[in-house]
Protein backbone atom coordinates (compact mmCIF):
# COMPACT_ATOMS: atom_id res chain seq x y z
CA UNK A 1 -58.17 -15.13 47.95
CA UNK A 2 -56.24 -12.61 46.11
CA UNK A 3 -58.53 -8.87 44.83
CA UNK A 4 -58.39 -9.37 40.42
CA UNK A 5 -55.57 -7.42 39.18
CA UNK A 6 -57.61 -5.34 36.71
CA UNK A 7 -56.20 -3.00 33.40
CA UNK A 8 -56.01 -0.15 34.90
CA UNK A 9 -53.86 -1.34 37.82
CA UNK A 10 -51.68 -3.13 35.27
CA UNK A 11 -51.30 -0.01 33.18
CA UNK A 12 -50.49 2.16 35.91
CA UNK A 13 -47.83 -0.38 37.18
CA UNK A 14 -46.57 -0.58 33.99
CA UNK A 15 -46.25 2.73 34.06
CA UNK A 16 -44.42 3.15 37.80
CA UNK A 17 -42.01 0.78 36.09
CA UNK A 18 -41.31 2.58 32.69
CA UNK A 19 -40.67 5.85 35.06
CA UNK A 20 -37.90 4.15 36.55
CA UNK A 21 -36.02 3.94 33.64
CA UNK A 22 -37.64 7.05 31.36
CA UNK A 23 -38.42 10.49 32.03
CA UNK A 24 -42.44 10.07 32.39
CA UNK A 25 -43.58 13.07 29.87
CA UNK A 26 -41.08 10.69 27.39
CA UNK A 27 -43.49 7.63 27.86
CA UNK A 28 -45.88 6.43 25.17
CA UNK A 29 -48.88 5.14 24.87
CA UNK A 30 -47.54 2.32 22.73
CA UNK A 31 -44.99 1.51 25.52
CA UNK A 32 -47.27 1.34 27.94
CA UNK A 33 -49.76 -1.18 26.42
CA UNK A 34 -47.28 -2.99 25.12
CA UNK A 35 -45.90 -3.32 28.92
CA UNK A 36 -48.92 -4.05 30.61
CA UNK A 37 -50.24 -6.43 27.30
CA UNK A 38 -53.40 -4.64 26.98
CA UNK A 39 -54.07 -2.67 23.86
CA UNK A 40 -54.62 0.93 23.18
CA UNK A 41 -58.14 1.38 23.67
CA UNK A 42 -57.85 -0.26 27.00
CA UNK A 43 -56.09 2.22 27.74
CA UNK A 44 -57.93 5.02 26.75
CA UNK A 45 -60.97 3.45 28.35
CA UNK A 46 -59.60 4.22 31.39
CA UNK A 47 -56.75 7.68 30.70
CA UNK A 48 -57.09 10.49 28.01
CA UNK A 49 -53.24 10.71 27.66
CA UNK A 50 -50.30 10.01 29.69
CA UNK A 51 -50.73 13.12 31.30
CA UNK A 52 -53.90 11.80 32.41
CA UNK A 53 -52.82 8.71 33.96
CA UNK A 54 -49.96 10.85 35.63
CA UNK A 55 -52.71 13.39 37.48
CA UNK A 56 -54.68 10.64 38.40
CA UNK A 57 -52.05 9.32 40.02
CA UNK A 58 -51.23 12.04 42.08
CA UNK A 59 -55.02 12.56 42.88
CA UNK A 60 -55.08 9.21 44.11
CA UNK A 61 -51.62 10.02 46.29
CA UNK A 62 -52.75 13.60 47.80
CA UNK A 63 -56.46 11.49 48.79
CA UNK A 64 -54.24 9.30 50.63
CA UNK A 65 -52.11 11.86 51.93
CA UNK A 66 -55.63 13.69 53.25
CA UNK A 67 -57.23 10.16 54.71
CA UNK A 68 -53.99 9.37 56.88
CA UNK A 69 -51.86 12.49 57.66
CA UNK A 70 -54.16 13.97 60.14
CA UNK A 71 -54.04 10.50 61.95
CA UNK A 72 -50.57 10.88 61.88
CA UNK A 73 -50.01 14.02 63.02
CA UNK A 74 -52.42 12.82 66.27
CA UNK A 75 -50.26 10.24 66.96
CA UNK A 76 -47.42 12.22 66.62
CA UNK A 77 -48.58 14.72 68.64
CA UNK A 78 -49.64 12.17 71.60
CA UNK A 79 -46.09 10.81 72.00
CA UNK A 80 -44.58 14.34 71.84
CA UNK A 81 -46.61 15.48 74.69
CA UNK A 82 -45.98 11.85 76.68
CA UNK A 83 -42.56 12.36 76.30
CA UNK A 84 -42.56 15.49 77.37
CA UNK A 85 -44.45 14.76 80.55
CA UNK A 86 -41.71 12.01 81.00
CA UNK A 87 -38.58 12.97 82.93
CA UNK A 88 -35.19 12.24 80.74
CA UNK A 89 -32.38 10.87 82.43
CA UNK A 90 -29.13 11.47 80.70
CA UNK A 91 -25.46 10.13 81.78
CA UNK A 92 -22.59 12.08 80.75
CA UNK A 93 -19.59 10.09 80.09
């Protein structure tokens, strides 16, 4: 079974999309509820402005950023100091 898409994540696709194509301080409100088929007040349910959506959307990036990087980096730092440890054998043509 499949989570329910809800506005917001509609909105903010529509909004990944438009960005593809538009500079994203150029993008409406009109064009985005329009997009995502969702009226205006919808959208403001959920966003003050474009703006708005925009730093949400990077607050929601840097979160993930700050849940999984230092995972990352242990991993990264494992195999480093394996291979390291492990002898490299090289052959010169």
């Amino acid at each position: 079974m499949t989570k329910p898409t809800t506005a917001r994540t509609c909105i903010v696709e529509a909004f990944l999309q438009l960005c593809q194509t538009l500079p994203c301080d150029k993008i409406t409100v009109s064009q985005l509820t329009k997009k995502a088929g969702y009226n205006r007040s919808t959208f403001y349910a959920y966003f003050n402005n474009t703006d708005d959506l925009l730093k949400q959307l990077e607050n929601e990036l840097f979160q993930l950023v700050d849940t999984f990087l230092p995972h990352g980096l242990r991993i990264f730092s494992h195999r480093y100091a394996y291979s390291r440890r492990t002898p490299v054998v090289t052959k010169i043509f």
